[in-house]
PDB file of C-alpha atoms in Angstrom:
ATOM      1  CA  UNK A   1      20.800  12.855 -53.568  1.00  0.00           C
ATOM      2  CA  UNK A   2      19.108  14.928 -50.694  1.00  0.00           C
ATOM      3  CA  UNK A   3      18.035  18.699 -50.546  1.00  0.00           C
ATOM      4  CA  UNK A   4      17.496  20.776 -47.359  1.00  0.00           C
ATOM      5  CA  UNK A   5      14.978  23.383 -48.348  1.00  0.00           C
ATOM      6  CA  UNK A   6      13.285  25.772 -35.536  1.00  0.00           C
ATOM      7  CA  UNK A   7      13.517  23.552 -32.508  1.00  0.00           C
ATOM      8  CA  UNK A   8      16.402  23.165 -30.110  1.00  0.00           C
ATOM      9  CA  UNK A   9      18.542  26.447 -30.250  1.00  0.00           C
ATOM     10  CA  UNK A  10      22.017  26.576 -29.994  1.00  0.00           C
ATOM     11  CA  UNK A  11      23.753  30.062 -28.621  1.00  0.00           C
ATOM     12  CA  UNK A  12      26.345  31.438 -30.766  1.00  0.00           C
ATOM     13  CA  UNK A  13      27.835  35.015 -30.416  1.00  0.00           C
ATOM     14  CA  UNK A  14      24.333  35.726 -29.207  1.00  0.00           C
ATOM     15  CA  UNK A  15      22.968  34.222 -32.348  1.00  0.00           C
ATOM     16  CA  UNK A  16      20.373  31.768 -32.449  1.00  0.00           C
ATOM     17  CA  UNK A  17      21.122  28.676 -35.003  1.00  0.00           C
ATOM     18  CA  UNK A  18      18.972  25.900 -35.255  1.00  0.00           C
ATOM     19  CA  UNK A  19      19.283  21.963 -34.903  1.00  0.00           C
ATOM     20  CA  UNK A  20      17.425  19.880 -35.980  1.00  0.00           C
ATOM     21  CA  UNK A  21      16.160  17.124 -33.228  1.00  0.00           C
ATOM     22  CA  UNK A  22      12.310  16.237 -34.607  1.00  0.00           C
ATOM     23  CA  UNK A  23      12.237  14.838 -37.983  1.00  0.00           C
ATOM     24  CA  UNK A  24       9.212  13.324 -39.715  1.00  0.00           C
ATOM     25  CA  UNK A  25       9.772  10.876 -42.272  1.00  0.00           C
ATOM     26  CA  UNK A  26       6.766   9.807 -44.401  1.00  0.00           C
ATOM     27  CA  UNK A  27       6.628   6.148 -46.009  1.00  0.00           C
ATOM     28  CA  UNK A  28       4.193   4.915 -48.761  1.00  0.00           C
ATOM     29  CA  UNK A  29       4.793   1.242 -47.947  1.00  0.00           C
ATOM     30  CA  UNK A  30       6.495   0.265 -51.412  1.00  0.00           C
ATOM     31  CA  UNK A  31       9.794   0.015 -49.727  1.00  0.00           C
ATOM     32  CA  UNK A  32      11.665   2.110 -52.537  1.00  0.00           C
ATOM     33  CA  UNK A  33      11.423   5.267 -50.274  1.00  0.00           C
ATOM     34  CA  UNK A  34      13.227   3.406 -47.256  1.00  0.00           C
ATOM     35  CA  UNK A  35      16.170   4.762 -48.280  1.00  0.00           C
ATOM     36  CA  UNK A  36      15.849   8.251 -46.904  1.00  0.00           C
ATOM     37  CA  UNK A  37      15.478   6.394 -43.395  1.00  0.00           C
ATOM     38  CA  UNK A  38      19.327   6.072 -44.215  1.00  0.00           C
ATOM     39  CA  UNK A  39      19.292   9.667 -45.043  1.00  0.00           C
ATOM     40  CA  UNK A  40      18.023  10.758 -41.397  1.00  0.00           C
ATOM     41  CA  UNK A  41      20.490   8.854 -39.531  1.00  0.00           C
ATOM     42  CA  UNK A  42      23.384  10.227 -41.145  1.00  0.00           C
ATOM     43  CA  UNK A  43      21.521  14.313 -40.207  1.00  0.00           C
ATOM     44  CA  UNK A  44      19.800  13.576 -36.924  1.00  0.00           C
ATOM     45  CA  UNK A  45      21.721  14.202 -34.235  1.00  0.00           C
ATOM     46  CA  UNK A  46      22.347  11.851 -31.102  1.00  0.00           C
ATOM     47  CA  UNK A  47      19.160  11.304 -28.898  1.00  0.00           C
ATOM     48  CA  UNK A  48      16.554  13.208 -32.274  1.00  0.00           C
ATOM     49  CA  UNK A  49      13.108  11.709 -32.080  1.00  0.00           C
ATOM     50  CA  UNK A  50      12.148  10.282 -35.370  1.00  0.00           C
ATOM     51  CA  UNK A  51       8.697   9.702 -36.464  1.00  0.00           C
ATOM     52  CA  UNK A  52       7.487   7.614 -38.905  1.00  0.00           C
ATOM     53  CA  UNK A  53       4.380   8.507 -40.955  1.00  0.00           C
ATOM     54  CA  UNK A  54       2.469   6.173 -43.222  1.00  0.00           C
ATOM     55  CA  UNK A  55      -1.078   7.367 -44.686  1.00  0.00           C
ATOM     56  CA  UNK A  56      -3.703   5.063 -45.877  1.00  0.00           C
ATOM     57  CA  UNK A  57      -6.574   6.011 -48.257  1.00  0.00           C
ATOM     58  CA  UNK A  58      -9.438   7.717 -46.884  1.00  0.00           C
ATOM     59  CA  UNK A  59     -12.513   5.692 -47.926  1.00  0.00           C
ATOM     60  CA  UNK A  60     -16.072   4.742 -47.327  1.00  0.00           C
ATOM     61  CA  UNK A  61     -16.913   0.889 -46.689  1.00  0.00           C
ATOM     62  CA  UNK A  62     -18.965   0.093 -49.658  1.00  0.00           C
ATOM     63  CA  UNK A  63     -22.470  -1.082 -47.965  1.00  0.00           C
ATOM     64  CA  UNK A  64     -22.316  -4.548 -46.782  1.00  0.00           C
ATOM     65  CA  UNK A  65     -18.343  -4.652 -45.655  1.00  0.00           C
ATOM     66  CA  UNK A  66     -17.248  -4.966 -42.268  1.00  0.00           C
ATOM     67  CA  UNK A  67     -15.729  -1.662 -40.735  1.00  0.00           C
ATOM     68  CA  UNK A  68     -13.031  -3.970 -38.940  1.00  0.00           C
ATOM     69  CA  UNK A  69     -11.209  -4.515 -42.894  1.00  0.00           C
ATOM     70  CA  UNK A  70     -10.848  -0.694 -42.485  1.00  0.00           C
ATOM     71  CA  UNK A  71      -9.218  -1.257 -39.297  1.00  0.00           C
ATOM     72  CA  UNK A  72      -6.803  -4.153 -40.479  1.00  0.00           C
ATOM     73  CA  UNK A  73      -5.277  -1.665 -42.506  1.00  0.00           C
ATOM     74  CA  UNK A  74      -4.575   0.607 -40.344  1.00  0.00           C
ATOM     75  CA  UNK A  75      -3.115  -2.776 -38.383  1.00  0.00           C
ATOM     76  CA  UNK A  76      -0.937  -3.438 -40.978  1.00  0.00           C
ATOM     77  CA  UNK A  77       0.394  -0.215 -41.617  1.00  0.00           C
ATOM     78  CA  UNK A  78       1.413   0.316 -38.033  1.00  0.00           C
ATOM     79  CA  UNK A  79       3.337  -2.785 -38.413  1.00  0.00           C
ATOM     80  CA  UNK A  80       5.137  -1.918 -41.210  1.00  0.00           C
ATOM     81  CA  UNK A  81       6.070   0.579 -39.553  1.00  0.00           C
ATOM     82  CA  UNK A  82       7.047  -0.558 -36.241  1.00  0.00           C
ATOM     83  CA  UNK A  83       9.101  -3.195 -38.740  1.00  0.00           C
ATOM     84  CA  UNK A  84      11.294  -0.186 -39.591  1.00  0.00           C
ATOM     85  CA  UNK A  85      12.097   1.063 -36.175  1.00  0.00           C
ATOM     86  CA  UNK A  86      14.442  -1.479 -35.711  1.00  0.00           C
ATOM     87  CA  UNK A  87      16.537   0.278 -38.224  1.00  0.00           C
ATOM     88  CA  UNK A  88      16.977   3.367 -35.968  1.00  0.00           C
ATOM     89  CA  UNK A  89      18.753   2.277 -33.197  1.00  0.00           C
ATOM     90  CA  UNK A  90      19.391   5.305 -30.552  1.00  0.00           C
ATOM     91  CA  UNK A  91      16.758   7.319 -31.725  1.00  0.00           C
ATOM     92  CA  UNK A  92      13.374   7.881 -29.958  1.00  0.00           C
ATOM     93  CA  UNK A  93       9.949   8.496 -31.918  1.00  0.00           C
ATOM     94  CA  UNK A  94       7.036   6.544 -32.744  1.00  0.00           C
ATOM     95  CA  UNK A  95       5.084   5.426 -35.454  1.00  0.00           C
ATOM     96  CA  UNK A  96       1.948   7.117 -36.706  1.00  0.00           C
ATOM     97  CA  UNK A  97      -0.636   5.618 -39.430  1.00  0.00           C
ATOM     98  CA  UNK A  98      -3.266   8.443 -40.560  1.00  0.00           C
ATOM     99  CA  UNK A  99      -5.789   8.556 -43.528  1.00  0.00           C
ATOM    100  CA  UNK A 100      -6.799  11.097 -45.796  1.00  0.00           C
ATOM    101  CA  UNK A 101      -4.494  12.640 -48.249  1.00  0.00           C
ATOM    102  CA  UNK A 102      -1.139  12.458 -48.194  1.00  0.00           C
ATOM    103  CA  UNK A 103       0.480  15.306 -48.223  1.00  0.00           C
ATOM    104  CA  UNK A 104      -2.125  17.569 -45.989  1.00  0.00           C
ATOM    105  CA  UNK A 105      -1.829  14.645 -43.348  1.00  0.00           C
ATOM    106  CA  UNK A 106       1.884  15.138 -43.462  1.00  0.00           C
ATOM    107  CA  UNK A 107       1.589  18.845 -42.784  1.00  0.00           C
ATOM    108  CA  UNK A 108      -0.817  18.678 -40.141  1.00  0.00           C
ATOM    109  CA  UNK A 109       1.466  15.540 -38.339  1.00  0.00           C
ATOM    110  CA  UNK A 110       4.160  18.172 -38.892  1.00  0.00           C
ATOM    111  CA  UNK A 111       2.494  21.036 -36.665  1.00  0.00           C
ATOM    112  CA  UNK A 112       0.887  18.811 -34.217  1.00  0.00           C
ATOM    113  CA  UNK A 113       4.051  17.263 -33.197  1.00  0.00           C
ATOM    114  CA  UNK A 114       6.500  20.605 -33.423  1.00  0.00           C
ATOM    115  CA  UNK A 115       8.535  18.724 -36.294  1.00  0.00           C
ATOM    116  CA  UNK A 116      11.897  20.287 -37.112  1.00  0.00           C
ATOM    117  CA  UNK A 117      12.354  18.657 -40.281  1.00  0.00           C
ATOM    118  CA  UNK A 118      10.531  16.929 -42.930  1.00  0.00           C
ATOM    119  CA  UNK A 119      12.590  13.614 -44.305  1.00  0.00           C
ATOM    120  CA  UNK A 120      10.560  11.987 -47.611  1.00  0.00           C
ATOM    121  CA  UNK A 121      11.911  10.340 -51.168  1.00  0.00           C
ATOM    122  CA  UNK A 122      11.378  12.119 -54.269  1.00  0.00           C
ATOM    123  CA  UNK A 123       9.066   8.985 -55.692  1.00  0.00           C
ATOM    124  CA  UNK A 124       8.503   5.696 -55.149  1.00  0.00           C
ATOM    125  CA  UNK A 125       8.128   3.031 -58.094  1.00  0.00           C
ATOM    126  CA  UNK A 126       5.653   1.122 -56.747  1.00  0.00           C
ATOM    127  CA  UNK A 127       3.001   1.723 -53.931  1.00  0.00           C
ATOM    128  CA  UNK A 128       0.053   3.819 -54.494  1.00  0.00           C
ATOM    129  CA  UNK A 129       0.033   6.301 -57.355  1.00  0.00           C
ATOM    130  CA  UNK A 130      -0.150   9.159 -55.559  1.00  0.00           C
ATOM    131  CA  UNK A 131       3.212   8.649 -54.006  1.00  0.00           C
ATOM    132  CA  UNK A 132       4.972  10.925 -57.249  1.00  0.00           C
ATOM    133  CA  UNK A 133       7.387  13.385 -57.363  1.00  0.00           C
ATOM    134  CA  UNK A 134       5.012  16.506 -58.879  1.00  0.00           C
ATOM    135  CA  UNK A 135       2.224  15.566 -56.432  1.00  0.00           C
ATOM    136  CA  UNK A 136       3.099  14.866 -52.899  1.00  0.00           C
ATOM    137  CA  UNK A 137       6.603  15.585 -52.534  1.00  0.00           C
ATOM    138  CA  UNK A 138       6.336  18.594 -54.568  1.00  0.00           C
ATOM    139  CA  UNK A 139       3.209  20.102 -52.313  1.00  0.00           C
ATOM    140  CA  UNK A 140       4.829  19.471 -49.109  1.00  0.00           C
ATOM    141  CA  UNK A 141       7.522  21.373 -50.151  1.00  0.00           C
ATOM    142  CA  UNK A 142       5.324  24.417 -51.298  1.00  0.00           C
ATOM    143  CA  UNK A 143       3.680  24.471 -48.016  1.00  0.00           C
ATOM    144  CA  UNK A 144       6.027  23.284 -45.854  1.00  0.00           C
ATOM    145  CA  UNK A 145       7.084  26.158 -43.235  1.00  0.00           C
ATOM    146  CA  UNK A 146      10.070  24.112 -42.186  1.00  0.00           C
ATOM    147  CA  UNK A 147      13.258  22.519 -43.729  1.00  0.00           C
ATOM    148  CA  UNK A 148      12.643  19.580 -46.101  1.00  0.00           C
ATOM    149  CA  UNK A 149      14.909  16.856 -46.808  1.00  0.00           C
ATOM    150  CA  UNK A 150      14.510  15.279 -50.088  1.00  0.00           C
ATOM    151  CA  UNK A 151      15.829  11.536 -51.533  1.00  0.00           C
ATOM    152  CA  UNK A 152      15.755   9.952 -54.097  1.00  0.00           C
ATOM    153  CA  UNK A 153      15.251   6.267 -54.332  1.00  0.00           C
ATOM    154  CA  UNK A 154      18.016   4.501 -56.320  1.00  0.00           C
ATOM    155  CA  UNK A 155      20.673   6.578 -55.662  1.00  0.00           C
ATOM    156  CA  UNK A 156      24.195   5.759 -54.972  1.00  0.00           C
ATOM    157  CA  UNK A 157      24.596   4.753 -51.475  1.00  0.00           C
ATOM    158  CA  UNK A 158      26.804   8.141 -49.551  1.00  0.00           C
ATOM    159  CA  UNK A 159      29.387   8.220 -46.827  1.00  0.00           C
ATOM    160  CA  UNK A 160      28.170   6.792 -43.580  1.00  0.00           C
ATOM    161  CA  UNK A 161      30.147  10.452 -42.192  1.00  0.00           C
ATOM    162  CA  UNK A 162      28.458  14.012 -44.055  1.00  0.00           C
ATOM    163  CA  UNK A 163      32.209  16.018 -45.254  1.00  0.00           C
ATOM    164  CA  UNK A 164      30.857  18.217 -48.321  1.00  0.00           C
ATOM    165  CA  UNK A 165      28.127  19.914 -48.521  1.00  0.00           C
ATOM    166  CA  UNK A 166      27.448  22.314 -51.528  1.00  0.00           C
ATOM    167  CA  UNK A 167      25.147  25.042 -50.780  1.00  0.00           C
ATOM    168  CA  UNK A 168      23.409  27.459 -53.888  1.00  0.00           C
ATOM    169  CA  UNK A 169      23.458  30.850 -53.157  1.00  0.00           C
ATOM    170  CA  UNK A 170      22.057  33.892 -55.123  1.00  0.00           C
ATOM    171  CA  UNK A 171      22.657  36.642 -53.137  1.00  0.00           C
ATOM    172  CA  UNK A 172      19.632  36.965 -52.068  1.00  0.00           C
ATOM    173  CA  UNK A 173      18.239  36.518 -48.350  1.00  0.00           C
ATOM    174  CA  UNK A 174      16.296  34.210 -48.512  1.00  0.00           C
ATOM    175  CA  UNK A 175      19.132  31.773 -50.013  1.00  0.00           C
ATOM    176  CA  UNK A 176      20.771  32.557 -47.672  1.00  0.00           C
ATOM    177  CA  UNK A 177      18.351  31.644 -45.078  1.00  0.00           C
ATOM    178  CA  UNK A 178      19.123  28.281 -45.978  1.00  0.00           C
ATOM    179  CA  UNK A 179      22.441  28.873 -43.248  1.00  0.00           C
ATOM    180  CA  UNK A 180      20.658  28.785 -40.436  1.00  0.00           C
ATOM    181  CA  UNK A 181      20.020  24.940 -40.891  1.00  0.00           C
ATOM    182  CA  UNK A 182      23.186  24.290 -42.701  1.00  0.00           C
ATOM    183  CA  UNK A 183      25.424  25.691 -40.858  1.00  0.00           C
ATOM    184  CA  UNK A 184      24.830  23.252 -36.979  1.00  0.00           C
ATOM    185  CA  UNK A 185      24.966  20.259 -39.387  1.00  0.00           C
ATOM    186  CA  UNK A 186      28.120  20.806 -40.713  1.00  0.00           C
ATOM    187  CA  UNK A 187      29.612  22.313 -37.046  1.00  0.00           C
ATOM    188  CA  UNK A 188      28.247  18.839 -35.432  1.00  0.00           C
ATOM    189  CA  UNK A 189      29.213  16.346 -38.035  1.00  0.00           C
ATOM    190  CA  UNK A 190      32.758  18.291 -38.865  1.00  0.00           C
ATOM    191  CA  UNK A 191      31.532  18.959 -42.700  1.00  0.00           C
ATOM    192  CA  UNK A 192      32.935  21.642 -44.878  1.00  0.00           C
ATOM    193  CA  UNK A 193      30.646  23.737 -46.840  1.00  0.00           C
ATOM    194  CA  UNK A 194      30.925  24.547 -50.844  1.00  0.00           C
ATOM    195  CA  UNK A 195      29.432  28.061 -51.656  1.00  0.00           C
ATOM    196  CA  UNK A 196      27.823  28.039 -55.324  1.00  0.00           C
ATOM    197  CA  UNK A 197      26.991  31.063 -56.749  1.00  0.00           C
ATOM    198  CA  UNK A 198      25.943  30.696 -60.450  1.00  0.00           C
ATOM    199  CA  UNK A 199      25.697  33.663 -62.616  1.00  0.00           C
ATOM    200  CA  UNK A 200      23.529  33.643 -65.775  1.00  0.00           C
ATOM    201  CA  UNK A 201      25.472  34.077 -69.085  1.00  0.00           C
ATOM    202  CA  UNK A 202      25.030  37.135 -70.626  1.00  0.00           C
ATOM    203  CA  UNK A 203      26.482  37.661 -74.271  1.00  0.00           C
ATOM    204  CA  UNK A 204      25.215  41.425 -74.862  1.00  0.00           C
ATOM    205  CA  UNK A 205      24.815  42.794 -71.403  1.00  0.00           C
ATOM    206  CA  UNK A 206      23.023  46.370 -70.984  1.00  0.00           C
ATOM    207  CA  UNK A 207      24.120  48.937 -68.630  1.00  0.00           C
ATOM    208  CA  UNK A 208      24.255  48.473 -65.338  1.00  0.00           C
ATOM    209  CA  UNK A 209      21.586  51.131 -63.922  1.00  0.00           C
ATOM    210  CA  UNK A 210      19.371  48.861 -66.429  1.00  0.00           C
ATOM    211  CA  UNK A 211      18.846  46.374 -64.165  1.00  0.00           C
ATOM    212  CA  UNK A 212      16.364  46.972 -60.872  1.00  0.00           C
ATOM    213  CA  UNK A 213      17.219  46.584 -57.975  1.00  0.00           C
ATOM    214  CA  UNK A 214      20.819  47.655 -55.666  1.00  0.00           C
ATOM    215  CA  UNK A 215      22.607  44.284 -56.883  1.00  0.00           C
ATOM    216  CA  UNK A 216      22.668  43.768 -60.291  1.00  0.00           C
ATOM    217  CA  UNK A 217      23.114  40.584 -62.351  1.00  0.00           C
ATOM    218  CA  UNK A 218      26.514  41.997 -63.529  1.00  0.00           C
ATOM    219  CA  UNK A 219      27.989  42.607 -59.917  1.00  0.00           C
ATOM    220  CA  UNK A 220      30.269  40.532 -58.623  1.00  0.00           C
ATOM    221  CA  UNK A 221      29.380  38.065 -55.987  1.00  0.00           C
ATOM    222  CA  UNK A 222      32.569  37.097 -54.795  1.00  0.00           C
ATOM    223  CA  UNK A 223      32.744  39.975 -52.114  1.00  0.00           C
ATOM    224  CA  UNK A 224      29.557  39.112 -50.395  1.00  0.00           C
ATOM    225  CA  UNK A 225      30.401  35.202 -50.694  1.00  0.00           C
ATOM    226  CA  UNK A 226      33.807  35.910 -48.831  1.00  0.00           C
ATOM    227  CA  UNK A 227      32.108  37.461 -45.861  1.00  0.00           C
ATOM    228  CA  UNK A 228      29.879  34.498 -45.313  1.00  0.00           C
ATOM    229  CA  UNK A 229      32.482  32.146 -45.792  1.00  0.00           C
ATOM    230  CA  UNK A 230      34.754  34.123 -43.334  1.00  0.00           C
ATOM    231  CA  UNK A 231      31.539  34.023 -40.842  1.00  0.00           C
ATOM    232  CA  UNK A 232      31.417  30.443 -41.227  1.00  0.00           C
ATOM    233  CA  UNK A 233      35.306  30.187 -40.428  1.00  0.00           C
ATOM    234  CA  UNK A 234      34.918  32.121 -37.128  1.00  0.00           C
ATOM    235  CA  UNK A 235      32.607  29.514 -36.417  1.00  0.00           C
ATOM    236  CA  UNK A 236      34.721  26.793 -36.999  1.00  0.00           C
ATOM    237  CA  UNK A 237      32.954  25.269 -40.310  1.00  0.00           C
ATOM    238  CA  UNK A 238      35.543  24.790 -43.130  1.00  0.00           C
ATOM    239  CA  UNK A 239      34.261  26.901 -46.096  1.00  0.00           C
ATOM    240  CA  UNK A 240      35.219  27.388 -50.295  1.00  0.00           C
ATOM    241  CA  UNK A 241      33.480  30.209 -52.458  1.00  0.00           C
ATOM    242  CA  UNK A 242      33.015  28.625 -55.909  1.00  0.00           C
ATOM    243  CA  UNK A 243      31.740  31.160 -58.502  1.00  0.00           C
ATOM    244  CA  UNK A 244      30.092  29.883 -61.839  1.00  0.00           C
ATOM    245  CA  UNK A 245      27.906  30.716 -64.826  1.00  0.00           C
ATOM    246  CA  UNK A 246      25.533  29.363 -67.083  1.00  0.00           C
ATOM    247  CA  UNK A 247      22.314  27.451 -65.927  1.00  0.00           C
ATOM    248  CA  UNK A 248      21.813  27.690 -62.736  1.00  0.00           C
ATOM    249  CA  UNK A 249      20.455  24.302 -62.160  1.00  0.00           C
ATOM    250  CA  UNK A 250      22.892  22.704 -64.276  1.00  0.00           C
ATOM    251  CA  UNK A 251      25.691  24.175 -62.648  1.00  0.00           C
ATOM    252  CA  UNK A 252      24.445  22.762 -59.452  1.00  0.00           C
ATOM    253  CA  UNK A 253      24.248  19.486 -60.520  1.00  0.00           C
TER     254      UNK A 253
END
């Protein structure tokens, strides 16, 4: 399972779209979260510069311990790393090892090196503690100015080729900001798009002027859906409206 929460431009209609050609891809060392390396070959597009990121804990020698068993960490991680490049055939990059705290050090990697696109797992089982879905994954994607691609570890294996991609809409625009990286992907890989819009269920609904606001939760969506999907179309990307109700998340899934 992956999620997409600037940059080598592409000139549509006089339109500006985005695609992706950085990508920085964090790795705690357990292994587990190896799997979204998987993950950025299948988005990156020919000749994209992947970076791999491993941080190491920031601490003080205790008094008496040699500063080089500090560096012999930072040895091994950068050979871990370099292990895994290997796996990336066709794709430039390099390998960084920094130390503090994990997510801040992915951040600040992210701005020094004009990163596109942020490519991390959810979790990892083992590795250091920190390495959670709810603490590091979680805050990059709260601070994160750019797109984020979340996996997570243990899922079933995808299509080498990306041909369906569902994309949650609510009418607002910043959902549907989410286009402007969507839509290159699925123009370059030949994917068609699903467009989700999930209504909540309503059993005793008020009036409409009750609601704040120029589109209520009671107007239709399909209208507005339709016009992005025929945008999308002009374009060349293959595009469904699906409408739904219920729990948003749920319905997602």
């Amino acid at each position: 399972m992956a999620r997409f929460l600037r940059p080598f431009l592409l000139e549509r209609e006089g339109q500006a779209m985005t695609l992706h050609r950085r990508f920085l891809i964090p790795l705690d060392g357990s292994g587990n979260d190896e799997a979204v390396l998987f993950e950025a070959r299948r988005m990156a597009p020919p000749g994209a510069e992947l970076y791999l990121l491993h941080v190491v804990p920031s601490v003080t020698p205790p008094v008496g311990m040699e500063p080089t068993r500090l560096f012999a960490l930072h040895e091994k991680a950068l050979e871990y790393l370099e292990a895994l490049r290997p796996t990336l055939p066709g794709f430039g990059g390099g390998e960084i090892v920094r130390a503090g705290d994990p997510a801040e050090e992915i951040l600040k990697v992210a701005l020094e090196l004009n990163i596109d696109l942020i490519a991390m797992c959810t979790h990892a089982r083992r590795g250091l503690p920190r390495w959670i879905f709810g603490s590091v994954a979680e805050v990059v994607v709260r601070k994160s100015w750019l797109p984020v691609l979340l996996t997570k570890p243990g899922s079933p294996s995808p299509r080498q080729q990306v041909r369906l991609i569902l994309v949650a809409l609510d009418g607002s625009e910043q959902a549907q900001a989410i286009l402007e990286s969507v839509q290159p992907l699925a123009q370059r890989t030949g994917a068609e798009l699903l467009l989700l819009n999930v209504r909540p269920r309503i059993s005793d609904p008020a009036p409409q002027w009750a609601y704040p606001g120029s589109l209520s939760i009671l107007e239709d969506p399909r209208h507005r859906l339709e016009e992005i999907a025929d945008n999308l179309e002009k374009s060349g990307v293959a595009t469904q409206v699906v409408l739904s109700e219920g729990d948003a998340a749920r319905e997602i899934l």
